Amino acid sequence: MLLLLAIWWAVAAAHIWPEVFVPAPGAVWEQLWLTSSVHEGRRGYSGYLLHEHLLVSLGRIGLGSLYGVIGGIAAGLLIGLVPTVRTLLGPLVTFVRTLPPLAYFSLLIIWFGIDEPPKIWLLFIAAMPPVAVATAEAVRGVHEDYLNAARSLGARRWQLPYRIVLPSALPEVITGIRVAVGVAYTTVVAAETVNGVPGIGGMIRDAQRYNQTDVVILGLLVIGASGLLIDTFLQFIERLLVPWRGRA
Amino acid sequence: MKYRLIPALALALSLTACGSDTGPAQEAGGAPKEIRIGYQLIPNGDLIVKDQKWLETALPNTTITWTKFDSGGDVNTAMVAGSIDIGLAGSSPVTRGLSAPLNIPYKVAWIFDVIGENEALVARQATSIADLKGKKIATPFSSTSHYSLLAALQGAGLAESDVTVVDLEPPDIQAAWTRGDIDAAYVWTPVLGELRKTGTVLITSKELAAQGKLTADLAVVRTEFATAYPEALRTWLVQQDRAVKLVRSDKQAAAAAVGRQLNLDPAEAGRQIDELVLLDGKEQLGADYLGTPEQPGALAENLRSAAEFLNAQNKLPAVPELSVFQQGLAAKDLHDAFPG
């Protein structure tokens, strides 16, 4: 990490390329302060402080991922448990999964407007398939013995998915959720191309237009760092919920 | 993130760096081997010159490369990378290019058009700009329309915080307008035409220009190129002047040429040309525009006021001196091309 920082600093200091291409680490550092404070009567970047941009984006990611996880688990259970649904929904999930977000975002704008709904929809559509696929695979992989054991102990048919299938599929589902949150994070920049300020993606896009490369790099670093934090948090949740994972 | 970022940047940079090595090579006769032009789809004289191949005819030993750009910001980037010699950019991106930190070594050599009735503020219900208080107004950020919108608000005594300004690209503006998500928009044709059908025009860029808030599409030429090939630049200027004169003398031929380039029927192309204000070489030497080498024109002040606006928007670290913009006008080349 330190070595990379040193290389970056050296490349910038050598002035091989204009500062617009390689801003110095110092310039990015300065932008961190400028965008996080009120200075000369100006508030952060585009009227919002850096953490406000980040929180709004995280809120969108949280909401979109939440819907995506709920929808994904429901769809995954159905696909995994009911063969008819599998033949119908399975290809549909794969179909949606291959669509690039920017390609259909303009449709969402026409259908849902320019405020929050299209962004949440976009993140939902992006986050749902990984969870659905992971859940469906995990559900199909549940050991037949567990089900038979439960049935012989008197479990009802409707109790099986909730009491047996979901807990034993949980480790894979959580992996699916981690992937989904990552996908949602990469999609948020696409979602914030339209009316995205405040928002970290909107901030990057705005800075890009004005060739403010230092702000772009700051935004990327913030996204990377917060993404790392979120994933660490999810891993922590995973250890809490499925402590048996990796010890089978 | 950092791990990935740096190699990716380095790669991108080495690519652009390679690009900048291939500048136009000097030829014995003083004419460049190649002129690389960045153009945009705007119904002005540049498209006539391109369509009629006047430049290719006037400089038979020079290869003319036309590259299409979608925004002045991209033209700036190409100029920084040294991949084009002459480009078309709006007054707002040119202001940024001439100011720090970009400091692009280029000059304004020609005004392709002064933006007129092709950009306007349209409202759904309001009848005056002051009525827009508390309303939601859309415009593509960093564009000439964005600048004009804020100038119009200021002129009507509204602060930017009195309204909600939303950053939307023209197609999204049309969608949001149809859905009723926005109350007003400052935008250009063809979306402007759609909005005008159901809305009221509150102010146009032509009216703002009369109040001193001029926006224009400008030609920027790399200083290095202008110094090395003054004759080629003069030839280029003469062709642009010829195109403006064609619009005035033979409207139909001009409209047909522009229509071919924009895939429009000549009648519609002609209508779009009329919404712009085109100036010939002599007019551009006037005090309102580029002026003379001794007395730089008011365009420099327009650019400086655009810099003040960008600075207030936090998009420019500092407002340069007026002299920076005065030196950024290639009035001498224009004067040499149209003496007397």
XYZ file of C-alpha atoms in Angstrom:
588
model
C 0.000 0.000 0.000
C 2.751 2.414 1.019
C 4.802 1.338 -1.965
C 1.914 2.068 -4.333
C 1.435 5.459 -2.722
C 5.127 6.168 -3.227
C 4.947 5.158 -6.911
C 1.886 7.328 -7.394
C 3.607 10.274 -5.739
C 6.754 9.762 -7.833
C 4.795 9.540 -11.100
C 2.857 12.703 -10.268
C 5.961 14.568 -9.138
C 7.823 13.654 -12.328
C 5.162 15.590 -14.323
C 5.408 13.163 -17.233
C 1.723 13.675 -17.819
C -0.402 16.770 -17.196
C -1.902 17.045 -13.738
C -5.329 16.435 -15.265
C -4.198 12.870 -15.979
C -2.251 12.146 -12.791
C -3.206 14.399 -9.893
C -0.700 14.381 -7.053
C -1.636 12.501 -3.863
C -1.481 15.864 -2.113
C -4.174 17.272 -4.418
C -6.457 14.324 -3.648
C -5.762 14.752 0.057
C -6.625 18.438 -0.210
C -9.884 17.577 -1.980
C -10.718 15.278 0.932
C -10.614 18.323 3.215
C -12.328 20.651 0.762
C -15.191 18.257 0.093
C -15.617 17.486 3.795
C -15.845 21.044 5.038
C -17.553 24.367 4.523
C -15.002 26.794 3.129
C -15.433 30.324 1.822
C -19.172 29.874 2.161
C -19.151 26.783 -0.037
C -20.415 23.527 1.282
C -18.381 20.475 0.268
C -18.825 19.450 -3.377
C -21.944 20.404 -5.364
C -23.467 21.711 -2.134
C -23.085 18.514 -0.120
C -20.321 17.287 2.154
C -18.423 14.138 1.248
C -20.018 12.010 3.959
C -23.473 13.234 2.894
C -22.778 12.037 -0.662
C -21.596 8.714 0.721
C -24.514 8.238 3.126
C -27.100 8.912 0.430
C -25.420 6.328 -1.822
C -25.160 3.817 1.010
C -28.857 4.364 1.732
C -29.695 3.568 -1.887
C -27.452 0.512 -1.860
C -28.958 -0.631 1.429
C -32.532 -0.290 0.249
C -31.882 -1.796 -3.182
C -29.925 -4.705 -1.708
C -32.578 -5.280 0.963
C -35.326 -5.620 -1.648
C -32.962 -7.638 -3.822
C -32.158 -10.049 -0.984
C -35.808 -10.515 -0.005
C -36.849 -10.988 -3.636
C -33.825 -13.164 -4.361
C -34.397 -15.520 -1.435
C -38.099 -15.851 -2.282
C -37.370 -16.492 -5.960
C -34.472 -18.831 -5.080
C -36.641 -20.921 -2.758
C -39.357 -21.248 -5.386
C -36.871 -22.090 -8.131
C -35.087 -24.589 -5.943
C -38.162 -26.307 -4.518
C -40.789 -26.233 -7.260
C -39.693 -27.841 -10.558
C -42.363 -26.025 -12.622
C -41.197 -22.660 -11.331
C -37.612 -23.685 -12.033
C -38.293 -24.196 -15.720
C -40.217 -20.911 -15.892
C -38.214 -18.538 -13.659
C -34.742 -20.024 -14.037
C -34.069 -18.739 -17.563
C -35.694 -15.405 -16.669
C -33.257 -14.822 -13.797
C -30.322 -15.659 -16.075
C -31.785 -13.324 -18.703
C -32.029 -10.419 -16.256
C -28.575 -11.177 -14.883
C -26.901 -10.625 -18.242
C -28.509 -7.220 -18.903
C -26.099 -4.309 -18.483
C -27.672 -1.750 -16.102
C -26.952 1.290 -18.280
C -28.847 -0.325 -21.159
C -32.197 -0.450 -19.394
C -31.779 2.459 -17.001
C -33.274 4.893 -19.518
C -36.438 2.765 -19.502
C -36.614 2.928 -15.719
C -36.345 6.729 -15.984
C -39.312 6.847 -18.335
C -41.346 4.505 -16.139
C -40.422 5.696 -12.656
C -39.223 9.286 -13.034
C -35.986 10.959 -12.053
C -36.018 10.703 -8.264
C -35.387 7.717 -5.994
C -37.675 4.982 -7.439
C -35.706 4.260 -10.661
C -32.422 4.103 -8.721
C -33.837 1.668 -6.159
C -35.368 -0.425 -8.948
C -32.055 -0.551 -10.775
C -30.205 -1.691 -7.655
C -32.949 -4.207 -6.882
C -32.731 -5.690 -10.386
C -28.951 -5.846 -10.100
C -28.873 -7.339 -6.581
C -31.642 -9.920 -6.927
C -30.168 -12.466 -9.391
C -26.979 -13.343 -7.444
C -29.069 -14.075 -4.334
C -31.674 -15.989 -6.341
C -29.077 -18.142 -8.095
C -27.125 -18.852 -4.870
C -30.323 -19.686 -2.974
C -31.679 -21.930 -5.719
C -28.418 -23.865 -5.956
C -28.136 -24.202 -2.181
C -31.741 -25.326 -1.833
C -31.291 -28.020 -4.436
C -28.153 -29.142 -2.661
C -29.899 -29.694 0.685
C -29.292 -33.230 1.803
C -32.287 -35.490 1.220
C -31.611 -37.103 4.623
C -32.339 -33.837 6.445
C -35.729 -33.597 4.780
C -36.544 -37.251 5.427
C -35.468 -36.921 9.032
C -37.676 -33.875 9.502
C -40.622 -35.554 7.824
C -40.274 -38.683 9.955
C -40.146 -36.486 13.049
C -43.547 -35.143 12.061
C -42.738 -31.874 10.260
C -45.493 -30.518 8.035
C -44.897 -29.898 4.338
C -45.107 -26.091 4.737
C -42.654 -26.152 7.634
C -39.882 -27.715 5.606
C -38.634 -24.653 3.619
C -38.470 -22.411 6.655
C -37.247 -24.897 9.294
C -34.946 -27.150 7.275
C -34.136 -25.907 3.813
C -33.299 -22.283 4.578
C -31.020 -22.904 7.582
C -28.985 -25.522 5.760
C -28.785 -23.308 2.667
C -27.844 -20.251 4.732
C -24.057 -20.286 4.153
C -24.465 -20.181 0.349
C -27.262 -17.615 0.637
C -24.994 -15.322 2.635
C -22.276 -15.677 0.018
C -24.952 -14.707 -2.529
C -25.811 -11.659 -0.440
C -22.173 -10.585 -0.292
C -21.952 -10.836 -4.065
C -25.258 -8.950 -4.405
C -24.128 -6.048 -2.239
C -20.941 -5.830 -4.296
C -22.956 -5.773 -7.524
C -25.251 -3.119 -6.050
C -22.226 -1.023 -5.159
C -20.841 -1.136 -8.692
C -24.314 -0.385 -10.061
C -24.860 2.685 -7.885
C -22.549 4.745 -10.104
C -24.753 3.852 -13.082
C -27.883 4.637 -11.052
C -26.529 8.053 -10.153
C -25.832 9.116 -13.735
C -29.295 10.674 -13.722
C -30.003 13.284 -11.048
C -27.420 11.599 -8.826
C -26.364 14.515 -6.608
C -26.160 14.007 -3.669
C -24.516 10.626 -4.106
C -20.942 9.441 -4.399
C -21.537 8.251 -7.992
C -23.148 11.576 -8.865
C -20.170 13.392 -7.388
C -17.706 11.360 -9.491
C -19.727 11.954 -12.629
C -19.945 15.670 -11.961
C -16.205 15.908 -11.346
C -15.484 13.901 -14.493
C -17.333 16.447 -16.598
C -15.181 19.246 -15.315
C -11.926 17.257 -15.618
C -11.511 17.380 -11.825
C -9.497 14.185 -11.734
C -8.480 14.663 -8.096
C -12.140 14.555 -7.021
C -12.729 11.491 -9.253
C -9.867 9.629 -7.576
C -11.063 10.716 -4.142
C -14.514 9.327 -4.971
C -13.034 6.030 -6.162
C -10.959 5.675 -3.001
C -14.014 6.399 -0.853
C -16.072 3.810 -2.737
C -13.307 1.217 -2.437
C -12.740 1.854 1.264
C -16.427 1.833 2.185
C -16.976 -1.286 0.061
C -14.227 -3.004 2.008
C -15.854 -1.975 5.293
C -19.259 -3.223 4.200
C -17.864 -6.574 3.162
C -16.035 -6.922 6.480
C -19.331 -6.190 8.213
C -21.121 -8.844 6.132
C -18.416 -11.377 6.971
C -18.954 -10.572 10.629
C -22.709 -11.176 10.230
C -21.907 -14.423 8.465
C -19.811 -15.645 11.382
C -22.622 -14.658 13.724
C -25.367 -16.449 11.794
C -23.519 -19.518 10.544
C -20.756 -20.149 13.045
C -20.501 -23.737 11.813
C -19.310 -22.707 8.368
C -15.921 -24.075 7.442
C -15.940 -26.425 10.418
C -18.058 -29.215 8.958
C -9.194 -0.250 -5.066
C -5.864 1.451 -5.048
C -4.177 -1.707 -6.285
C -6.229 -1.794 -9.421
C -6.416 1.900 -9.983
C -2.809 2.624 -10.573
C -1.996 0.086 -13.298
C -5.242 1.032 -15.053
C -4.333 4.691 -14.929
C -0.801 3.995 -16.039
C -2.119 2.040 -19.004
C -4.558 4.769 -19.980
C -1.823 7.332 -19.663
C 0.718 5.490 -21.701
C -1.935 5.162 -24.406
C -2.686 8.880 -24.422
C 0.997 9.639 -24.221
C 1.591 7.556 -27.334
C -1.229 9.454 -28.988
C 0.357 12.802 -28.270
C 3.568 11.850 -30.034
C 1.842 11.641 -33.365
C 1.337 15.353 -33.917
C 1.138 16.700 -37.436
C 4.477 16.291 -39.161
C 5.900 19.309 -40.916
C 6.057 19.281 -44.665
C 8.473 21.263 -46.811
C 5.981 23.778 -48.228
C 4.771 24.909 -44.793
C 1.437 23.152 -45.172
C 0.746 20.539 -42.532
C 0.622 16.894 -43.565
C -2.524 16.434 -41.595
C -5.144 18.566 -39.857
C -7.124 16.752 -37.205
C -10.482 18.376 -36.619
C -12.917 17.659 -33.803
C -16.446 18.611 -34.852
C -19.878 18.422 -33.264
C -23.333 17.987 -34.741
C -24.444 21.599 -34.515
C -26.182 23.199 -37.510
C -23.523 25.824 -38.229
C -20.983 26.561 -40.948
C -18.554 23.865 -39.832
C -20.889 21.164 -41.154
C -21.153 22.999 -44.497
C -17.350 23.103 -44.814
C -17.246 19.406 -43.974
C -20.088 18.473 -46.308
C -18.744 20.480 -49.272
C -15.164 19.274 -48.679
C -13.947 22.872 -49.047
C -11.004 22.350 -46.744
C -9.907 19.225 -48.608
C -10.090 21.186 -51.888
C -8.257 24.231 -50.532
C -5.457 22.132 -49.005
C -4.949 19.321 -51.526
C -1.678 18.107 -49.980
C -3.077 17.879 -46.484
C -5.047 15.007 -45.036
C -8.098 16.288 -43.170
C -9.329 13.991 -40.418
C -12.796 14.722 -39.025
C -13.634 13.222 -35.634
C -17.070 13.631 -34.087
C -17.344 14.727 -30.447
C -20.426 14.854 -28.251
C -19.367 17.552 -25.843
C -16.850 20.316 -25.352
C -15.498 18.464 -22.326
C -14.393 15.617 -24.594
C -12.821 18.127 -26.992
C -10.839 19.535 -24.056
C -9.608 16.071 -23.140
C -8.552 15.428 -26.742
C -6.745 18.776 -26.794
C -4.884 17.951 -23.571
C -3.834 14.641 -25.118
C -2.768 16.517 -28.263
C -4.937 14.359 -30.512
C -6.716 17.159 -32.385
C -5.574 20.464 -33.891
C -8.853 22.352 -34.247
C -11.996 21.617 -32.269
C -15.491 22.887 -31.561
C -16.414 23.548 -27.931
C -18.984 25.684 -26.147
C -17.935 28.841 -24.319
C -18.191 27.079 -20.960
C -15.711 24.242 -21.722
C -13.382 26.731 -23.449
C -13.378 28.848 -20.292
C -12.320 25.796 -18.319
C -9.683 24.916 -20.898
C -8.081 28.357 -20.721
C -8.096 28.412 -16.904
C -6.018 26.536 -14.328
C -5.645 23.642 -13.692
C -6.276 22.628 -17.344
C -4.358 25.550 -18.947
C -4.742 23.957 -22.373
C -2.393 25.646 -24.844
C -5.085 26.634 -27.345
C -6.679 29.793 -28.674
C -10.147 30.812 -29.785
C -9.869 31.395 -33.523
C -13.473 31.626 -34.649
C -17.037 31.861 -33.373
C -19.005 29.110 -35.111
C -22.262 30.500 -33.795
C -23.712 32.578 -31.022
C -26.379 30.509 -29.309
C -29.735 32.084 -30.039
C -33.225 30.645 -29.939
C -32.007 27.054 -30.037
C -31.548 27.092 -26.262
C -34.281 28.384 -23.994
C -35.928 28.158 -20.607
C -39.360 26.536 -20.898
C -41.826 26.257 -18.026
C -44.972 24.204 -17.675
C -47.056 26.829 -15.890
C -45.000 29.838 -14.869
C -45.319 33.017 -16.901
C -42.205 34.751 -15.560
C -38.852 33.552 -14.267
C -39.695 34.850 -10.790
C -42.654 32.421 -10.710
C -40.170 29.557 -10.689
C -39.340 30.129 -7.012
C -39.447 26.789 -5.202
C -39.831 24.864 -8.474
C -37.741 22.065 -9.961
C -35.761 23.020 -13.078
C -33.684 20.586 -15.156
C -30.636 21.320 -17.316
C -27.563 19.354 -18.455
C -24.828 20.409 -16.020
C -21.615 22.003 -17.298
C -23.341 22.957 -20.551
C -23.971 26.404 -22.000
C -27.639 25.910 -20.994
C -26.604 25.434 -17.363
C -24.716 28.712 -17.484
C -27.629 30.482 -19.162
C -30.131 29.114 -16.631
C -28.179 30.453 -13.674
C -27.656 33.761 -15.458
C -31.411 33.971 -16.114
C -32.244 33.216 -12.474
C -29.777 35.836 -11.326
C -31.277 38.354 -13.724
C -34.725 37.719 -12.240
C -33.441 38.189 -8.699
C -33.577 34.513 -7.734
C -30.731 32.748 -5.956
C -29.795 29.240 -7.040
C -31.020 28.015 -3.644
C -34.518 29.431 -4.339
C -35.088 26.659 -6.888
C -34.072 23.018 -7.245
C -31.728 22.616 -10.202
C -31.555 19.032 -11.457
C -28.807 17.624 -13.685
C -30.417 15.750 -16.588
C -29.362 14.990 -20.148
C -31.754 16.212 -22.876
C -33.512 12.845 -23.509
C -34.091 12.431 -19.764
C -35.429 15.989 -19.600
C -38.020 15.065 -22.204
C -39.017 11.933 -20.233
C -39.190 13.832 -16.931
C -41.205 16.631 -18.576
C -43.706 14.188 -20.047
C -44.096 12.481 -16.671
C -44.495 15.812 -14.892
C -41.433 15.359 -12.670
C -40.009 18.800 -13.498
C -41.607 22.243 -13.658
C -39.166 23.828 -16.104
C -36.050 23.087 -18.148
C -33.261 25.002 -19.882
C -32.328 22.840 -22.856
C -31.512 22.890 -26.578
C -33.200 21.581 -29.711
C -34.584 19.050 -30.620
C -35.824 18.377 -27.057
C -36.573 22.092 -26.691
C -38.985 21.785 -29.630
C -40.926 19.041 -27.837
C -41.122 21.053 -24.612
C -42.274 24.184 -26.415
C -45.367 22.298 -27.596
C -46.758 22.063 -24.059
C -44.856 24.801 -22.237
C -44.125 28.518 -22.240
C -40.757 29.949 -23.251
C -39.622 32.291 -20.461
C -36.284 33.417 -21.919
C -33.969 32.377 -24.755
C -30.196 32.485 -24.977
C -30.573 35.179 -27.634
C -32.223 37.481 -25.079
C -29.539 36.623 -22.524
C -26.819 37.423 -25.082
C -28.378 40.867 -25.498
C -28.027 41.310 -21.728
C -24.333 40.462 -21.954
C -24.637 36.811 -20.937
C -23.473 35.477 -24.273
C -22.986 31.783 -24.935
C -21.361 30.570 -28.122
C -19.860 27.605 -29.919
C -16.195 28.389 -30.432
C -13.340 27.032 -32.503
C -10.231 26.290 -30.493
C -6.923 25.775 -32.235
C -3.823 24.348 -30.630
C -1.336 27.209 -30.119
C 1.479 24.996 -31.391
C -0.475 24.372 -34.600
C -1.399 28.039 -35.051
C 2.248 29.071 -34.679
C 3.594 26.395 -37.027
C 0.947 26.705 -39.775
C -0.514 30.235 -39.825
C -1.331 29.857 -43.524
C -3.282 26.669 -43.058
C -5.207 28.317 -40.216
C -5.968 31.287 -42.475
C -7.246 28.919 -45.154
C -9.410 27.243 -42.556
C -10.825 30.617 -41.443
C -11.585 31.618 -45.023
C -13.587 28.405 -45.553
C -15.609 29.072 -42.389
C -16.320 32.613 -43.596
C -17.389 31.212 -46.948
C -19.869 28.888 -45.198
C -21.462 31.758 -43.276
C -21.774 33.700 -46.531
C -23.370 30.691 -48.228
C -26.031 30.593 -45.502
C -26.792 34.247 -46.265
C -26.713 34.048 -50.044
C -28.038 30.578 -50.816
C -30.043 29.344 -47.878
C -31.301 26.262 -49.690
C -27.857 24.953 -50.570
C -26.655 25.585 -47.004
C -29.694 23.862 -45.494
C -29.264 20.886 -47.821
C -25.605 20.507 -46.780
C -26.359 20.743 -43.062
C -29.360 18.440 -43.486
C -27.150 15.783 -45.098
C -24.776 15.912 -42.127
C -27.542 15.803 -39.512
C -29.882 13.382 -41.317
C -32.595 16.034 -41.396
C -34.733 17.202 -44.258
C -33.525 20.550 -45.643
C -36.552 22.483 -44.366
C -35.929 21.386 -40.768
C -32.166 21.975 -41.125
C -32.868 25.468 -42.436
C -35.121 26.197 -39.467
C -32.410 25.029 -37.040
C -29.749 27.184 -38.754
C -32.035 30.203 -38.336
C -32.102 29.741 -34.576
C -28.362 30.350 -34.387
C -26.615 33.657 -34.896
C -23.844 33.206 -37.498
C -21.153 35.852 -37.934
C -18.812 36.305 -40.865
C -15.103 37.110 -40.514
C -15.472 40.881 -40.624
C -18.192 40.850 -37.982
C -16.104 38.686 -35.682
C -13.374 41.343 -35.756
C -15.886 43.669 -34.074
C -15.477 44.867 -30.480
C -18.362 42.636 -29.304
C -16.596 39.466 -30.394
C -12.932 38.622 -31.029
C -11.868 42.194 -31.682
C -8.466 43.200 -33.021
C -4.970 42.282 -31.785
C -4.643 45.775 -30.241
C -8.116 45.760 -28.737
C -9.290 42.305 -27.757
C -13.061 41.936 -28.068
C -15.764 41.501 -25.463
C -15.682 37.730 -25.924
C -12.791 37.705 -23.430
C -15.074 39.350 -20.857
C -17.807 36.811 -21.621
C -15.365 34.003 -20.996
C -14.194 35.610 -17.779
C -17.762 35.964 -16.544
C -18.254 32.280 -17.371
C -15.157 31.592 -15.248
C -16.700 33.534 -12.352
C -19.809 31.403 -12.693
C -17.788 28.177 -12.705
C -15.798 29.359 -9.718
C -19.016 30.065 -7.799
C -20.098 26.549 -8.749
C -16.914 25.150 -7.213
C -15.848 23.832 -10.614
C -12.858 26.121 -11.061
C -10.318 26.786 -8.292
C -9.728 30.428 -9.230
C -10.912 33.056 -11.721
C -8.045 33.976 -14.069
C -7.215 37.550 -15.008
C -9.016 39.064 -17.988
C -5.672 39.154 -19.823
C -5.591 35.333 -19.830
C -8.752 35.286 -21.927
C -7.640 38.233 -24.061
C -4.472 36.342 -24.934
C -6.641 33.295 -25.554
C -8.263 35.004 -28.556
C -6.475 34.449 -31.855
C -7.512 37.898 -33.080
C -4.310 38.316 -35.048
C -4.928 35.261 -37.216
C -8.485 36.405 -37.823
C -7.236 39.877 -38.704
C -4.671 38.437 -41.125
C -7.331 36.337 -42.809
C -9.742 39.245 -43.252
C -7.614 42.412 -43.534
C -9.012 45.849 -44.149
